[in-house]
CSV table of C-alpha atoms and ligand atoms in Angstrom, one decimal:
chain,number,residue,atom,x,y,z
W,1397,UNK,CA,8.1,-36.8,-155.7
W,1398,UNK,CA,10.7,-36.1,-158.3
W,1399,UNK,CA,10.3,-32.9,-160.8
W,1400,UNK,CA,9.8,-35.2,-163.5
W,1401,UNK,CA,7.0,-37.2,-161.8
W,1402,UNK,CA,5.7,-33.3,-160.2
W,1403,UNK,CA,5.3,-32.6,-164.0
W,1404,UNK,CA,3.6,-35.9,-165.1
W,1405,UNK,CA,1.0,-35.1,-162.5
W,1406,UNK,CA,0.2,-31.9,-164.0
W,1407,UNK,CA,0.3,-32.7,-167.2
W,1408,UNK,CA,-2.2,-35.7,-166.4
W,1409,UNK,CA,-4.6,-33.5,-164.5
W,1410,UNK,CA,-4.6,-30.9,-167.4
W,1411,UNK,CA,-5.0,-34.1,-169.9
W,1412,UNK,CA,-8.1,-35.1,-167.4
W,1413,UNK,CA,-9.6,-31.8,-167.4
W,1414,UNK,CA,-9.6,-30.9,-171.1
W,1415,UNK,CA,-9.4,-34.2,-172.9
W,1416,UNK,CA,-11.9,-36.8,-170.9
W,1417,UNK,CA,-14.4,-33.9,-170.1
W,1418,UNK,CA,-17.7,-32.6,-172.2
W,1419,UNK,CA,-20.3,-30.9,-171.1
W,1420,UNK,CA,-23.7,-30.4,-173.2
W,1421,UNK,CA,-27.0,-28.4,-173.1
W,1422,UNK,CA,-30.4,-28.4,-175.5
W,1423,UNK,CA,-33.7,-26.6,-175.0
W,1424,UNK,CA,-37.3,-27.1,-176.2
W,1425,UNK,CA,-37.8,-23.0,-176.3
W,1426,UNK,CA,-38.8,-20.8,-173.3
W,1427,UNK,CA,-43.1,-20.6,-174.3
W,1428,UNK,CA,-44.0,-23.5,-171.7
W,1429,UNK,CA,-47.3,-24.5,-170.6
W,1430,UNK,CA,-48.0,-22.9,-167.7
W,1431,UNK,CA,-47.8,-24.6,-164.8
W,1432,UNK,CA,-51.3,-24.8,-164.2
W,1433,UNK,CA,-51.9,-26.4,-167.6
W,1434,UNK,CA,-49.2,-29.1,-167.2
W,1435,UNK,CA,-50.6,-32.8,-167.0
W,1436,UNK,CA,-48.1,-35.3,-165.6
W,1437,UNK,CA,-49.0,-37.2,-168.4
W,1438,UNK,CA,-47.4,-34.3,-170.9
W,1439,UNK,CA,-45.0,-33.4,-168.6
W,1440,UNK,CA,-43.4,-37.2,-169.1
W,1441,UNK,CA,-43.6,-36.9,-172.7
W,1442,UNK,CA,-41.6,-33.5,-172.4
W,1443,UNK,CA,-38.8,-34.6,-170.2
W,1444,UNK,CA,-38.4,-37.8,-172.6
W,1445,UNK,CA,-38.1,-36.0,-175.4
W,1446,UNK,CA,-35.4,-33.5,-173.9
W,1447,UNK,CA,-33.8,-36.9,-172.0
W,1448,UNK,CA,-33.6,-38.6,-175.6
W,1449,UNK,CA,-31.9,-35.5,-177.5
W,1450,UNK,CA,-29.7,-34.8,-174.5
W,1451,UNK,CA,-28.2,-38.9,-174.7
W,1452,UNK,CA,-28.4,-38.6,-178.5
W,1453,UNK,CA,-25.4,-35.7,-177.9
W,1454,UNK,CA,-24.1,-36.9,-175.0
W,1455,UNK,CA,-23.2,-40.4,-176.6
W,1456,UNK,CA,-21.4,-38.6,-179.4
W,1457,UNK,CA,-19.1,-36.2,-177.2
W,1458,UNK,CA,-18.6,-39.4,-174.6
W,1459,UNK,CA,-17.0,-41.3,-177.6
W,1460,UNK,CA,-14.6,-38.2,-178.5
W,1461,UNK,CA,-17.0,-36.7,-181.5
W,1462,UNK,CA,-16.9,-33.1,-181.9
W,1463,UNK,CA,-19.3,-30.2,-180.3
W,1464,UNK,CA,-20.5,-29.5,-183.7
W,1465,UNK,CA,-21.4,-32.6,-184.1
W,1466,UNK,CA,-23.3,-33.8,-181.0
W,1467,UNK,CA,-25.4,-30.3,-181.5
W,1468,UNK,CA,-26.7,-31.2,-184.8
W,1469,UNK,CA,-28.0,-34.6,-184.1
W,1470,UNK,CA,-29.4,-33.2,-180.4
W,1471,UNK,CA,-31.6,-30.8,-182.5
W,1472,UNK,CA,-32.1,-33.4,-185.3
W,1473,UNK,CA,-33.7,-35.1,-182.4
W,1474,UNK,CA,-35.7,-32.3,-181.3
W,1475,UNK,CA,-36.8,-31.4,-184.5
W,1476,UNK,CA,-38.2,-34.9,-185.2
W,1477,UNK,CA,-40.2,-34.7,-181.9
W,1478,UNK,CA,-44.1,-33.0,-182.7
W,1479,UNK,CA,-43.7,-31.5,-179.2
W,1480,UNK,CA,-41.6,-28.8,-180.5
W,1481,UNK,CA,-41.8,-25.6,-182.7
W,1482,UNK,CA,-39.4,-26.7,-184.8
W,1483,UNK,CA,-38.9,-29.0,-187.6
W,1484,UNK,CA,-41.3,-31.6,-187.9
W,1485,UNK,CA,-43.4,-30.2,-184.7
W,1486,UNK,CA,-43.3,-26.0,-186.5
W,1487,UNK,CA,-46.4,-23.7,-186.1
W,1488,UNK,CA,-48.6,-22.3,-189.0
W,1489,UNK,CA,-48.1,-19.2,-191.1
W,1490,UNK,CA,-50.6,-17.0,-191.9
W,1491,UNK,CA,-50.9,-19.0,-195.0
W,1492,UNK,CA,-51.2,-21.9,-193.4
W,1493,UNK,CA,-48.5,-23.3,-194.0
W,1494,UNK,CA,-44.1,-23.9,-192.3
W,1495,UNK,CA,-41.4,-21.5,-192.9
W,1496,UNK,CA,-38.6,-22.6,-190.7
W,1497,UNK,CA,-35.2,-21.1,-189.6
W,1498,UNK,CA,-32.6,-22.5,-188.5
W,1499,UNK,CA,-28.5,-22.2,-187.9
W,1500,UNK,CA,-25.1,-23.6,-186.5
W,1501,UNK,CA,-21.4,-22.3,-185.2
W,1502,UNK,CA,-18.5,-23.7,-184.9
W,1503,UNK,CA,-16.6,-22.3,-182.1
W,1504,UNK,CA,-13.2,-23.6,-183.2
W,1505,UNK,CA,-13.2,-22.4,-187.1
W,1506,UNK,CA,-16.0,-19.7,-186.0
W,1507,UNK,CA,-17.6,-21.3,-189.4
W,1508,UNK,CA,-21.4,-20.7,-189.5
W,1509,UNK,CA,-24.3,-22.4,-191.4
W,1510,UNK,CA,-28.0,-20.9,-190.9
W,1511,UNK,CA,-31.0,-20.9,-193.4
W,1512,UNK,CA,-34.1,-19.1,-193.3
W,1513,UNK,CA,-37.6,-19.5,-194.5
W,1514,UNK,CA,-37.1,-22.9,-195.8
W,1515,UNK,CA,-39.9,-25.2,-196.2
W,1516,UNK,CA,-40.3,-29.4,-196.8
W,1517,UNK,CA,-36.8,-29.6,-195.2
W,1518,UNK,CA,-36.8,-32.3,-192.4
W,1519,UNK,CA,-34.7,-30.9,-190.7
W,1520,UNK,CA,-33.7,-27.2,-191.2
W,1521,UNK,CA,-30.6,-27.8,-189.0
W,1522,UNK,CA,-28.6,-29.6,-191.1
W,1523,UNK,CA,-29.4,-27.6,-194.1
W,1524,UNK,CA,-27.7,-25.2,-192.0
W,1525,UNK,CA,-24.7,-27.2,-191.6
W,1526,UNK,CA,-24.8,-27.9,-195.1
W,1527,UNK,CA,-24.6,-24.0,-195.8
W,1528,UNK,CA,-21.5,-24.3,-193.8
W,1529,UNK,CA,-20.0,-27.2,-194.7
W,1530,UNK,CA,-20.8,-27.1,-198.5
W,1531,UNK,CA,-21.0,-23.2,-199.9
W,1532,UNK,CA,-19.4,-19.8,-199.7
W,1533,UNK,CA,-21.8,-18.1,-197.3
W,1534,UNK,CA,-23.4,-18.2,-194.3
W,1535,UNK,CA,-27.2,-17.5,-194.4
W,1536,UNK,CA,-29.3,-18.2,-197.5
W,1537,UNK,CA,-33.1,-17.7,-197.4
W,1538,UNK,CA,-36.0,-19.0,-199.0
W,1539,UNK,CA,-36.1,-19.9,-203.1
W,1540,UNK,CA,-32.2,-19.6,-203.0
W,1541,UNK,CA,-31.8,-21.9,-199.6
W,1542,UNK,CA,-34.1,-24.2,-201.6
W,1543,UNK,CA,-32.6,-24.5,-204.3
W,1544,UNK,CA,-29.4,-25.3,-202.5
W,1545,UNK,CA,-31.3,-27.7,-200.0
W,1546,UNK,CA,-32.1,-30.0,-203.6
W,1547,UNK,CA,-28.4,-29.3,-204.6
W,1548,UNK,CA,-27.3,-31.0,-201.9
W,1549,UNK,CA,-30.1,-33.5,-201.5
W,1550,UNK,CA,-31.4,-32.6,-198.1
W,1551,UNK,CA,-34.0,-34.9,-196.7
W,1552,UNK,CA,-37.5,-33.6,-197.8
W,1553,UNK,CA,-40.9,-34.1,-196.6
W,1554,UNK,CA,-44.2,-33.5,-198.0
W,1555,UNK,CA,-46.6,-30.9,-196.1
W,1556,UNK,CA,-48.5,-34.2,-194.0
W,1557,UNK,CA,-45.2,-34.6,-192.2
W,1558,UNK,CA,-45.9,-31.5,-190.6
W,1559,UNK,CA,-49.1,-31.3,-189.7
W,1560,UNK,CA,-50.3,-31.2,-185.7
W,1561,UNK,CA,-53.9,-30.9,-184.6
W,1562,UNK,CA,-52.5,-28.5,-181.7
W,1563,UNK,CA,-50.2,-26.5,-184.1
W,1564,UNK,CA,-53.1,-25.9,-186.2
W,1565,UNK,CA,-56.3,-24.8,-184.0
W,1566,UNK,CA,-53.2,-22.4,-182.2
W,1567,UNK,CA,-53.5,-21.2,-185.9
W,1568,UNK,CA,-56.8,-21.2,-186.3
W,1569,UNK,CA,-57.5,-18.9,-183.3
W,1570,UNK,CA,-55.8,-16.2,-184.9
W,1571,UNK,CA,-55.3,-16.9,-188.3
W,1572,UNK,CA,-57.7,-13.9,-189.3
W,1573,UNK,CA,-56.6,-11.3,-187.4
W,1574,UNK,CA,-53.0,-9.2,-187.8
W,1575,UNK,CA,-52.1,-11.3,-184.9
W,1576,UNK,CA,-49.3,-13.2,-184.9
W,1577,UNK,CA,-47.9,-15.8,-181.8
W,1578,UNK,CA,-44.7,-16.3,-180.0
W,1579,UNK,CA,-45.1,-19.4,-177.8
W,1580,UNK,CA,-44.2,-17.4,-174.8
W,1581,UNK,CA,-46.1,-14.6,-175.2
W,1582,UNK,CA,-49.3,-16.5,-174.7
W,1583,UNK,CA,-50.8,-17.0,-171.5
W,1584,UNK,CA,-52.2,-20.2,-171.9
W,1585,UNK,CA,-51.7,-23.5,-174.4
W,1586,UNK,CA,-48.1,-21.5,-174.9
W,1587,UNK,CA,-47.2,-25.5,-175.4
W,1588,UNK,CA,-44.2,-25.6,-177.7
W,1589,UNK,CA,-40.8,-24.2,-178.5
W,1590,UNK,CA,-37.7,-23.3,-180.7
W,1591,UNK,CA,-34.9,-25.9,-179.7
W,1592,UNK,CA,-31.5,-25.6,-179.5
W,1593,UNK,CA,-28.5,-27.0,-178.2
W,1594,UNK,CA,-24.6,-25.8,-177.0
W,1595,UNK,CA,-21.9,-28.4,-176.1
W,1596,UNK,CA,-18.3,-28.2,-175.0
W,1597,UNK,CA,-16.5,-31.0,-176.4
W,1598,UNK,CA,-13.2,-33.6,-174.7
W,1599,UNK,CA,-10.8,-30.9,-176.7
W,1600,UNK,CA,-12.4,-27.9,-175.3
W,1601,UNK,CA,-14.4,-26.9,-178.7
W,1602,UNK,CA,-18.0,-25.4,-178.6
W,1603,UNK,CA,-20.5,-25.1,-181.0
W,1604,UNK,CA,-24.2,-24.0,-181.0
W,1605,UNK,CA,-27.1,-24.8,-182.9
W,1606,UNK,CA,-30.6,-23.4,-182.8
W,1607,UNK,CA,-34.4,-24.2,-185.2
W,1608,UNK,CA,-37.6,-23.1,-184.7
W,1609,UNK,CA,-40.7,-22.9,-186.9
W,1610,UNK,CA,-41.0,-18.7,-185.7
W,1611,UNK,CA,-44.0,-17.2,-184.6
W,1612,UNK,CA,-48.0,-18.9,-185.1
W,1613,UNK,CA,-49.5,-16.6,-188.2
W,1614,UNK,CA,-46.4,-15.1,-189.4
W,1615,UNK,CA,-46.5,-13.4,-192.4
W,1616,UNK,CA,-44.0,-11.0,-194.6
W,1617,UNK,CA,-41.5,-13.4,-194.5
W,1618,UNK,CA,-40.8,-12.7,-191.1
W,1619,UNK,CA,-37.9,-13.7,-189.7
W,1620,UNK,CA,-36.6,-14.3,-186.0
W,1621,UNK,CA,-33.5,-14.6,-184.1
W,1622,UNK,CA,-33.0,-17.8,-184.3
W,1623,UNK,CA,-30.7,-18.1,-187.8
W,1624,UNK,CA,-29.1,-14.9,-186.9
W,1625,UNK,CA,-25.7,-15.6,-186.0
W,1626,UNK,CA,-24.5,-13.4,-183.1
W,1627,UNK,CA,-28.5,-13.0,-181.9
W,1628,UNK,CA,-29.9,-16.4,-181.6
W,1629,UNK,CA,-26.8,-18.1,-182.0
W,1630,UNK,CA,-23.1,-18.3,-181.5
W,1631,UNK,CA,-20.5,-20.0,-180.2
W,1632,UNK,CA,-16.3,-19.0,-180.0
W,1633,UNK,CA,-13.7,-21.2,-177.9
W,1634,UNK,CA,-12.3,-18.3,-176.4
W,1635,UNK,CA,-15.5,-17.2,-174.8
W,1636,UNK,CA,-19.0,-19.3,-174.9
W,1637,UNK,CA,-21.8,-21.0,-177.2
W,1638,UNK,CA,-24.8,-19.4,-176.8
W,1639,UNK,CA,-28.4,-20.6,-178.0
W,1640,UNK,CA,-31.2,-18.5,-177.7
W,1641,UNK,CA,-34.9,-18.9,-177.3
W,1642,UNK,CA,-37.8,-15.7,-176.8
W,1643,UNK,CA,-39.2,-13.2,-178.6
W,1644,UNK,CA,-36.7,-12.7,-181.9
W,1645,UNK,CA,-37.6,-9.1,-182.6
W,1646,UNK,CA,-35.7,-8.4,-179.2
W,1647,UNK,CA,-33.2,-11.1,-179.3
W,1648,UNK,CA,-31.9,-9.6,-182.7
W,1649,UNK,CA,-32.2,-5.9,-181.3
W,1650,UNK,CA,-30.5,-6.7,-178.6
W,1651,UNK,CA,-27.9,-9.4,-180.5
W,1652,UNK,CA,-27.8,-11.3,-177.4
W,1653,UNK,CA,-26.1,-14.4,-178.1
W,1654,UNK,CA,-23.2,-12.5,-178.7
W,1655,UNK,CA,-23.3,-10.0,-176.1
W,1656,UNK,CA,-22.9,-12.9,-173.8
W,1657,UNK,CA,-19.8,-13.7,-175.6
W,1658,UNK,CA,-18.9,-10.2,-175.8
W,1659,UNK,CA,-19.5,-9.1,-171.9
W,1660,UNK,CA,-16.9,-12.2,-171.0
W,1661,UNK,CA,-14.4,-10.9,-173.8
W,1662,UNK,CA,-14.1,-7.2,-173.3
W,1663,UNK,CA,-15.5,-7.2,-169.5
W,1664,UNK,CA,-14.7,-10.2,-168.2
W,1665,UNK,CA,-17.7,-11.7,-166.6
W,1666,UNK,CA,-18.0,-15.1,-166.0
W,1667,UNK,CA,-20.7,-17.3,-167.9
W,1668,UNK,CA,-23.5,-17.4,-165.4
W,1669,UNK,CA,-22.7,-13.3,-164.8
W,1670,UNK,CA,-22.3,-12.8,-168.7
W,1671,UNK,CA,-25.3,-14.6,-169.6
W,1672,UNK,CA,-27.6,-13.4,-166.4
W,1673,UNK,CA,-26.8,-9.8,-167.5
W,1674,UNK,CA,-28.4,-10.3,-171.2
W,1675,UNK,CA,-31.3,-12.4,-170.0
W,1676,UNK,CA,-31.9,-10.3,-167.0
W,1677,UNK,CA,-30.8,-7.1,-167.5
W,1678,UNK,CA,-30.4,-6.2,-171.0
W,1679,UNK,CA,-33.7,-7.9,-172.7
W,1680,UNK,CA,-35.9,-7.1,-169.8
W,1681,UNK,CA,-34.7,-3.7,-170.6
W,1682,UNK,CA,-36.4,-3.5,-174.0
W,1683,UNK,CA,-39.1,-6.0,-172.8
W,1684,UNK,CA,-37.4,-9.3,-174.4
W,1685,UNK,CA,-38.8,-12.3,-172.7
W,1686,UNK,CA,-36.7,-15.4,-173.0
W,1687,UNK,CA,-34.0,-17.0,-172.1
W,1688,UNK,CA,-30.6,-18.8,-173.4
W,1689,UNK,CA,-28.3,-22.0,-172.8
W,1690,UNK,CA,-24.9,-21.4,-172.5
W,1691,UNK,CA,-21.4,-23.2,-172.0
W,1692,UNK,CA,-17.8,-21.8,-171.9
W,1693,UNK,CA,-14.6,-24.1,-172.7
W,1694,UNK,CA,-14.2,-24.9,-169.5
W,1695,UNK,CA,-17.6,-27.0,-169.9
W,1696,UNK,CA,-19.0,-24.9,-167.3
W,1697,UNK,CA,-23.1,-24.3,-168.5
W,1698,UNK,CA,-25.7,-21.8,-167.5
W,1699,UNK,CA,-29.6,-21.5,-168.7
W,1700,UNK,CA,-31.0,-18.3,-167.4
W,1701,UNK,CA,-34.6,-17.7,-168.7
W,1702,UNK,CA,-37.1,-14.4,-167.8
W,1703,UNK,CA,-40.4,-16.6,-168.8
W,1704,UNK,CA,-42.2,-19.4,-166.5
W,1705,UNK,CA,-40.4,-22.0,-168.0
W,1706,UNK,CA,-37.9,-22.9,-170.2
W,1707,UNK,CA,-37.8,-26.8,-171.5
W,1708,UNK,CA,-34.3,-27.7,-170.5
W,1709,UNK,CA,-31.7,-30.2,-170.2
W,1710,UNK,CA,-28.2,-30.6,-169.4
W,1711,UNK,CA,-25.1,-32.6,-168.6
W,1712,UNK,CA,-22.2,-31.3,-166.8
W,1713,UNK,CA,-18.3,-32.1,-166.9
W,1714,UNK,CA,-18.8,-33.8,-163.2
W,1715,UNK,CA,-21.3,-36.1,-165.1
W,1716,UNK,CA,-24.7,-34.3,-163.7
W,1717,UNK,CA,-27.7,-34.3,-165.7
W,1718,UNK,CA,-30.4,-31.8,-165.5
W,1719,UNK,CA,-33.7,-32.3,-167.2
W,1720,UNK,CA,-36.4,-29.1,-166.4
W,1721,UNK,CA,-39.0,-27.3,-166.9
W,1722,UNK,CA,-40.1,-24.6,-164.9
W,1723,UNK,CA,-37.8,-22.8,-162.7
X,2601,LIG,N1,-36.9,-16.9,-181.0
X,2601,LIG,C1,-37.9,-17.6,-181.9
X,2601,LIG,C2,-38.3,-16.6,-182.9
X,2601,LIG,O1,-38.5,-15.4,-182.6
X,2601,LIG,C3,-39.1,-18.1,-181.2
X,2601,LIG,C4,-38.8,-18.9,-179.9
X,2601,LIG,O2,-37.8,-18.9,-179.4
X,2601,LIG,O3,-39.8,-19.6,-179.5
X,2601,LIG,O4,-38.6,-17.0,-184.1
């Protein structure tokens, strides 16, 4: 073989490896059912949900879209499903009614997008795009983020749209007591989840995106990890996206999403060690239960979780797809 032809070869197994490869990950939160409690009947509709939003993403990155892109519409997906605490499937406030959070990065730009306490919004996701996309900041929270949602003419629904006989007897369990519910920190009927999703896309950019509906009975305008950038999400080409699920109080204490991305920055670690350390190690520390989806430019993915369960589903750069629930 000639240099020239030497060189072609390398160049067309670098042009393999970053421009024909993706890699993608979404989860339905990490407050199961416990196995016990699982029917094979629910079980089936779980698995097809996570199977529908992990094609939905896949499909986009297999025809060359962008990271950013296939994220959205995987949690558009999930957030349409009534099997998950988020979007159209969120859990009751205090008040009885939906405050929902959500947020996106874009690893490339490092651009971010994420909303808080917004209600009516079909799907809090985009809004957070469109806080990206469309305005000077990242985060904007309740009146403000509505009034911006109706600037931009974000797809509304009325308060029907959001109701689920499950979500609301979980509600009405507690709902006159100080109590308040993560999804995982129930031992029973801990049914739903916040979703999320991380991809790696043919150019090697990542992006992350996370929603949720918070915590049963919130009230105070409470707010979780989940539209924190750097805590529930994150994502940065040079290291990993991160999407988080657990209890927010510790995710944010802890700003886990980004310590992943920080431990493989200043320390080195790999993914799986980065993101084993903060789920693992770090949380457990301070009593955060949880867990995270993760994938690095190289399209390698990890999903660590401390809980029973975490709904889960993946598809690797070798083509692999990975749909679970417990561990
Ligand atoms: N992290 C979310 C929150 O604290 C809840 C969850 O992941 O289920 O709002």
């Amino acid at each position: 073989m000639t240099a020239i032809e030497m060189q072609f070869v390398i160049f067309r197994t670098d042009y393999k490896h970053k421009m024909n490869n993706f890699s993608i990950a979404i989860h339905g939160g990490a407050g199961t059912l416990v196995k016990g409690m699982m029917t094979p009947e629910l079980e089936v509709q779980y698995k097809d949900a996570l199977k529908k939003a992990l094609d939905i993403g896949s499909d986009i990155l297999r025809n060359g879209g962008s990271a950013i892109d296939a994220v959205e519409q995987a949690v558009i997906s999930l957030e349409d499903s009534h099997l998950f605490n988020a979007g159209k499937g969120s859990v009751f406030t205090s008040k009885g009614k939906h405050e929902m959070d959500a947020s996106i990065m874009d690893g490339k730009s490092l651009e971010a997008g994420a909303v808080s306490l917004v209600a009516g919004i079909k799907n809090p996701v985009s809004l957070a795009r469109e806080v990206m996309d469309n305005s000077d900041h990242v985060f904007l929270a309740g009146e403000g983020a509505m009034e911006f949602a109706k600037f931009r003419a974000v797809e509304m629904r009325d308060e029907a749209f959001f109701y689920d006989e499950f979500r609301f007897q979980q509600w009405q369990e507690i709902k006159d007591s100080d109590k308040f519910q993560l999804d995982h920190s129930v031992k029973k009927d801990s049914k739903f989840g916040t979703v999320g999703a991380v991809a790696c896309d043919e150019q090697g950019n990542l992006a992350a995106a996370t929603s949720t509906g918070g915590m049963t009975n919130k009230r105070f305008g409470r707010i979780g990890d989940s539209p924190v950038i750097g805590s529930g999400t994150y994502a940065n080409n040079q290291t990993c996206a991160v999407s988080c699920t657990g209890s927010g109080e510790f995710f944010i204490r802890g700003v886990a999403a980004y310590d992943v991305s920080c431990l493989m920055e200043y320390k080195g670690l790999s993914l799986e060690e980065a993101a084993n350390e903060v789920v693992f190690n770090r949380l457990k520390t301070i009593n955060g239960d949880g867990g995270l989806i993760a994938c690095d430019r190289f399209g390698n993915i990890t999903m660590p979780f401390n809980t029973e369960g975490m709904y889960r589903a993946s598809l690797d750069i070798n083509g692999k797809e990975t749909i679970s629930i417990y561990s």
